Every structure is written in C-alpha cells, then in structure tokens.
C-alpha cells in the first residue's frame, strides 16, 4: 500500500521533503499540497508532484479522505494549529521543528495526543537519525564510562539579516536541546547563557557568539557555543567526556588532499548537505510508522520538553549570567 501524504508549507524544507518522498524513498507518494503562497505550492506541484491536488487551506488538506498522513513544514508559528487538526482527524503527521512556538501550545498537542490514546506525531529532530550521532550514542552507552561533561558547538557561516538573538535558541540550539537528551538519556535542570566578546560580523539585534551552559538531572554539564557568523563553514562539534575516556562526533566524510605543502579537507557550508542523509532516514521512519497508523521517533513529548527548555534559554539570554531552573511536568505513560 502506498501512503498518501499531503504537505502543508511548500517552502524550502517542505519542497525538499516532498522531493525525497517522490524520488528517494519508497512506500509513499505526495498527493496533496497547500501553502498560503499558492504559487509556491503550484511550483512544487509542477516540478515534483504533478498528480498532487492543491488545497487552499491546511485544514482542508488534513480533512481530505484522499490524504492518509500529513507533513507540516510551514512557518513555525503555524505548526500547532495543523498538528492539532491532524490529531483531531486521527492522521499521523510529521511536524518540522519547532513543534510549537509556545510551551502552552506544545502542551495542548501532548494532551490531545494522550486523549487520542496513540502516538500520531513525529517531530523533525533529524539529528537522532544522523549516522554520526548514532555511532556516538553507541560509544557513549558502552565504552567511555559514565558521561560527565559535553563540549559542543553549532556554527553557521552566516545567517539572514532578520535572524535575531532569540532565534539562536528557537531556530538553532533547539537541535542540540533535543539531541543531548537523547544522547545522554537525561533531562535538563537548568540553563545559563553568557555572551563573549561580539563578532564584528554580527549586528545590533544579534548577540553572536553565545555560550549556553546546561546542567542535567544526572549532573552532566554541557556547554554549547552558538556562533552563527563564524564565516568559515557549517560546523557541528560534539565531544562527550566520560569517566573512562572521551568520544567525538565524527566529522562529515571529506577527501583529504596533500598539496603545496599542506594537508587539507573541505568543510561543509550548508546545513542541508550536513544532514541530507538523516532527513532521508527520519522520513523513511515516518512513512513506516504512518503506514501502520501511528508515529515513531521524536515525539510530541520531546517537542514539548524542547519548548520548555527553549523558553528557559531565552529567559537566560535576557538575564545574562543568571542560572534559570528548568522544571518538567510528569511524562504521560504514552511516551515511556
Ligand atoms: P520557508 O519560509 O522556506 O517555508 C515555509 C513555507 O510555509 C512558506 O512557503 C510559507 O508561505 C508557508 N506558510 C506560512 N504560513 C503558512 C500557513 N499558515 N499555512 C500554510 N503554509 C504557510 O521556511 P523553511 O526554511 O522551509 O522552514 C519551514 C519549517 O521547517 C520551520 O519551522 C523551520 O524551523 C523548519 N526547518 C527545519 C530544518 C531542520 O533542519 N530540521 C531546517 C530548516 C527549516
Ligand atoms: C536551521 O533552521 C536548521 O534547522 C538547521 O538544521 C540548523 O543547523 C541551522 O542552524 C538552522 O538555522
């Protein structure tokens, strides 16, 4: 059986996910498209999914009897309304990060899914599907002893002019927020943000770089450097220090050359290239689970915890240097 998928939000990542469903992955087909910018949806229809039907609203697409499952890749502020509509219709949905832009909306989604009684939502935290992170997790779980500290960096060469200080949390750090919980099987108890000397490549509304310091329930200390005007490339670093040794996230595969008295390899510059394989694997997981009428992978609960943690981090930015406590509600058994 082919899973019939509808896409809400046909911008950059929506069209890219539509392309991978149509041309890379098995078991699903794009049958419906919707975007507030109908020309964008039409362009995806003509280039990627000529048989897909255009819907003027996301709600109509979700309600269509011809749609089995939904991909929500519109702007972050619109995710919650569509996820709630998909749950109400009993349809599995893949929602790009963030699950919601407020913790209250994320909680509403958790409550609706719990009331439905079965998982229907997968959140687009693709790093859990990255081969390098999976290898790192295996080593952390079995070879380096109890994890004590994690040193990490999320660096982008540049960001658009409209990228401002809180986006370093909502847009960028959110991937780290999720992946460390999964990597360490832990949760956060506090966050602190400190600001080093600012880069001259930034602007008045963006404090860049920033350092976020987390403490976890198990007492692990994590430092994350977020530096989104680092110039030299897109660079994700992660080093876990354990009682018996340490483990580093592998570098992306690259050819090493020896030439002109130099040993060199290229560094990626675009996050799309860095995580291209993990987007494929996360969507393959979605297709498999949605074909059984459910969802797997990062859950609404993970999206909710990421929202609570993000809010604490933004508060920590606003109160630079102060330690902000992070308190999580009890996890419903659906997510155990
Ligand atoms: P984009 O701006 O290229 O596309 C968003 C699309 O949503 C636009 O076509 C816009 O017209 C449409 N849209 C806005 N409001 C809508 C509504 N109410 N109903 C239907 N469509 C609506 O943005 P991009 O980069 O594709 O990001 C989309 C989402 O994906 C964001 O939440 C972003 O954080 C996430 N994302 C995730 C990445 C990852 O690595 N997992 C990478 C990039 C984006
Ligand atoms: C972007 O929005 C993403 O989600 C990418 O995965 C991330 O690495 C990048 O820094 C964000 O701006």
mmCIF file of C-alpha atoms in Angstrom, residues 148-282:
data_model
loop_
_atom_site.group_PDB
_atom_site.id
_atom_site.type_symbol
_atom_site.label_atom_id
_atom_site.label_comp_id
_atom_site.label_asym_id
_atom_site.label_seq_id
_atom_site.Cartn_x
_atom_site.Cartn_y
_atom_site.Cartn_z
ATOM 1 C CA UNK A 148 30.475 13.772 32.980
ATOM 2 C CA UNK A 149 30.732 16.683 30.543
ATOM 3 C CA UNK A 150 29.777 17.554 26.963
ATOM 4 C CA UNK A 151 31.561 20.254 24.931
ATOM 5 C CA UNK A 152 29.783 21.287 21.760
ATOM 6 C CA UNK A 153 29.461 23.910 19.047
ATOM 7 C CA UNK A 154 26.823 24.836 16.458
ATOM 8 C CA UNK A 155 28.402 27.156 13.905
ATOM 9 C CA UNK A 156 26.860 28.606 10.756
ATOM 10 C CA UNK A 157 28.920 30.662 8.288
ATOM 11 C CA UNK A 158 26.259 33.416 8.133
ATOM 12 C CA UNK A 159 22.547 33.880 8.798
ATOM 13 C CA UNK A 160 19.948 36.157 7.139
ATOM 14 C CA UNK A 161 19.643 39.779 8.315
ATOM 15 C CA UNK A 162 16.315 39.034 10.083
ATOM 16 C CA UNK A 163 17.941 36.418 12.378
ATOM 17 C CA UNK A 164 17.974 37.947 15.886
ATOM 18 C CA UNK A 165 19.216 36.868 19.333
ATOM 19 C CA UNK A 166 16.304 34.593 20.481
ATOM 20 C CA UNK A 167 16.466 32.713 17.162
ATOM 21 C CA UNK A 168 19.801 31.319 18.276
ATOM 22 C CA UNK A 169 17.670 29.297 20.689
ATOM 23 C CA UNK A 170 14.422 28.612 18.776
ATOM 24 C CA UNK A 171 15.996 28.014 15.388
ATOM 25 C CA UNK A 172 19.493 26.780 16.091
ATOM 26 C CA UNK A 173 20.069 25.465 19.645
ATOM 27 C CA UNK A 174 16.772 23.557 19.519
ATOM 28 C CA UNK A 175 18.558 20.723 17.698
ATOM 29 C CA UNK A 176 21.148 20.443 20.494
ATOM 30 C CA UNK A 177 18.421 20.702 23.138
ATOM 31 C CA UNK A 178 16.785 17.609 21.699
ATOM 32 C CA UNK A 179 19.805 15.579 20.726
ATOM 33 C CA UNK A 180 21.614 15.745 24.113
ATOM 34 C CA UNK A 181 18.513 14.443 25.955
ATOM 35 C CA UNK A 182 18.514 11.503 23.585
ATOM 36 C CA UNK A 183 22.299 11.037 23.612
ATOM 37 C CA UNK A 184 22.563 11.022 27.414
ATOM 38 C CA UNK A 185 19.095 9.681 28.233
ATOM 39 C CA UNK A 186 18.727 12.631 30.578
ATOM 40 C CA UNK A 187 16.813 15.899 31.062
ATOM 41 C CA UNK A 188 17.865 19.446 31.908
ATOM 42 C CA UNK A 189 17.509 21.078 35.312
ATOM 43 C CA UNK A 190 18.961 24.490 34.492
ATOM 44 C CA UNK A 191 20.322 26.764 31.770
ATOM 45 C CA UNK A 192 22.587 29.788 31.768
ATOM 46 C CA UNK A 193 23.702 31.989 28.872
ATOM 47 C CA UNK A 194 26.886 34.024 28.749
ATOM 48 C CA UNK A 195 27.948 36.337 25.965
ATOM 49 C CA UNK A 196 31.588 36.507 24.889
ATOM 50 C CA UNK A 197 33.006 39.471 23.008
ATOM 51 C CA UNK A 198 30.719 40.063 19.984
ATOM 52 C CA UNK A 199 31.843 39.336 16.450
ATOM 53 C CA UNK A 200 32.085 42.378 14.190
ATOM 54 C CA UNK A 201 30.204 40.320 11.561
ATOM 55 C CA UNK A 202 27.023 40.458 13.661
ATOM 56 C CA UNK A 203 24.576 43.358 14.106
ATOM 57 C CA UNK A 204 22.790 45.246 16.905
ATOM 58 C CA UNK A 205 19.889 42.767 17.197
ATOM 59 C CA UNK A 206 22.029 39.632 17.255
ATOM 60 C CA UNK A 207 24.420 38.813 20.085
ATOM 61 C CA UNK A 208 26.870 36.466 18.407
ATOM 62 C CA UNK A 209 28.510 34.252 19.601
ATOM 63 C CA UNK A 210 26.711 32.947 22.698
ATOM 64 C CA UNK A 211 27.540 30.171 25.136
ATOM 65 C CA UNK A 212 24.731 28.135 26.701
ATOM 66 C CA UNK A 213 25.506 26.090 29.812
ATOM 67 C CA UNK A 214 23.185 23.279 30.841
ATOM 68 C CA UNK A 215 23.083 21.091 33.906
ATOM 69 C CA UNK A 216 21.221 17.795 33.627
ATOM 70 C CA UNK A 217 19.318 15.731 36.193
ATOM 71 C CA UNK A 218 22.224 13.289 36.347
ATOM 72 C CA UNK A 219 24.650 16.164 36.951
ATOM 73 C CA UNK A 220 26.249 16.299 33.489
ATOM 74 C CA UNK A 221 27.482 19.780 32.497
ATOM 75 C CA UNK A 222 27.060 20.751 28.850
ATOM 76 C CA UNK A 223 28.494 23.814 27.132
ATOM 77 C CA UNK A 224 27.211 24.825 23.706
ATOM 78 C CA UNK A 225 28.857 27.518 21.625
ATOM 79 C CA UNK A 226 26.381 29.023 19.174
ATOM 80 C CA UNK A 227 28.234 31.073 16.582
ATOM 81 C CA UNK A 228 26.135 31.859 13.530
ATOM 82 C CA UNK A 229 28.507 34.245 11.755
ATOM 83 C CA UNK A 230 31.598 32.099 12.088
ATOM 84 C CA UNK A 231 32.413 32.679 8.398
ATOM 85 C CA UNK A 232 34.444 29.524 7.755
ATOM 86 C CA UNK A 233 31.689 26.906 7.374
ATOM 87 C CA UNK A 234 28.784 24.946 8.854
ATOM 88 C CA UNK A 235 30.378 23.064 11.696
ATOM 89 C CA UNK A 236 28.700 20.845 14.306
ATOM 90 C CA UNK A 237 31.004 19.650 17.068
ATOM 91 C CA UNK A 238 30.203 17.379 19.994
ATOM 92 C CA UNK A 239 32.610 15.827 22.470
ATOM 93 C CA UNK A 240 31.405 13.699 25.370
ATOM 94 C CA UNK A 241 33.833 13.274 28.269
ATOM 95 C CA UNK A 242 33.255 10.145 30.344
ATOM 96 C CA UNK A 243 34.895 8.611 33.408
ATOM 97 C CA UNK A 244 36.960 6.225 31.276
ATOM 98 C CA UNK A 245 37.572 8.207 28.094
ATOM 99 C CA UNK A 246 36.064 10.632 25.641
ATOM 100 C CA UNK A 247 34.205 10.392 22.345
ATOM 101 C CA UNK A 248 33.870 12.876 19.492
ATOM 102 C CA UNK A 249 31.084 13.179 16.911
ATOM 103 C CA UNK A 250 32.677 12.069 13.599
ATOM 104 C CA UNK A 251 33.497 14.757 11.043
ATOM 105 C CA UNK A 252 31.479 14.571 7.798
ATOM 106 C CA UNK A 253 33.227 12.460 5.158
ATOM 107 C CA UNK A 254 35.675 14.522 3.094
ATOM 108 C CA UNK A 255 38.649 13.881 0.837
ATOM 109 C CA UNK A 256 41.953 14.835 2.395
ATOM 110 C CA UNK A 257 44.484 16.257 -0.046
ATOM 111 C CA UNK A 258 48.211 16.758 0.304
ATOM 112 C CA UNK A 259 49.324 19.565 -1.958
ATOM 113 C CA UNK A 260 51.553 22.645 -1.876
ATOM 114 C CA UNK A 261 52.993 21.583 1.475
ATOM 115 C CA UNK A 262 49.529 21.471 3.061
ATOM 116 C CA UNK A 263 47.202 18.700 4.275
ATOM 117 C CA UNK A 264 43.621 19.860 3.682
ATOM 118 C CA UNK A 265 39.985 18.866 3.520
ATOM 119 C CA UNK A 266 36.926 20.924 2.702
ATOM 120 C CA UNK A 267 34.412 21.951 5.399
ATOM 121 C CA UNK A 268 30.705 21.966 4.507
ATOM 122 C CA UNK A 269 28.999 25.349 4.364
ATOM 123 C CA UNK A 270 25.307 24.389 4.225
ATOM 124 C CA UNK A 271 23.344 22.526 6.920
ATOM 125 C CA UNK A 272 21.292 20.824 4.175
ATOM 126 C CA UNK A 273 24.394 18.975 2.988
ATOM 127 C CA UNK A 274 25.469 18.102 6.529
ATOM 128 C CA UNK A 275 22.199 16.346 7.420
ATOM 129 C CA UNK A 276 20.946 15.226 4.000
ATOM 130 C CA UNK A 277 21.100 11.516 4.875
ATOM 131 C CA UNK A 278 19.391 11.921 8.231
ATOM 132 C CA UNK A 279 16.427 13.706 6.601
ATOM 133 C CA UNK A 280 16.033 10.640 4.386
ATOM 134 C CA UNK A 281 16.157 8.231 7.338
ATOM 135 C CA UNK A 282 13.751 10.242 9.534
#
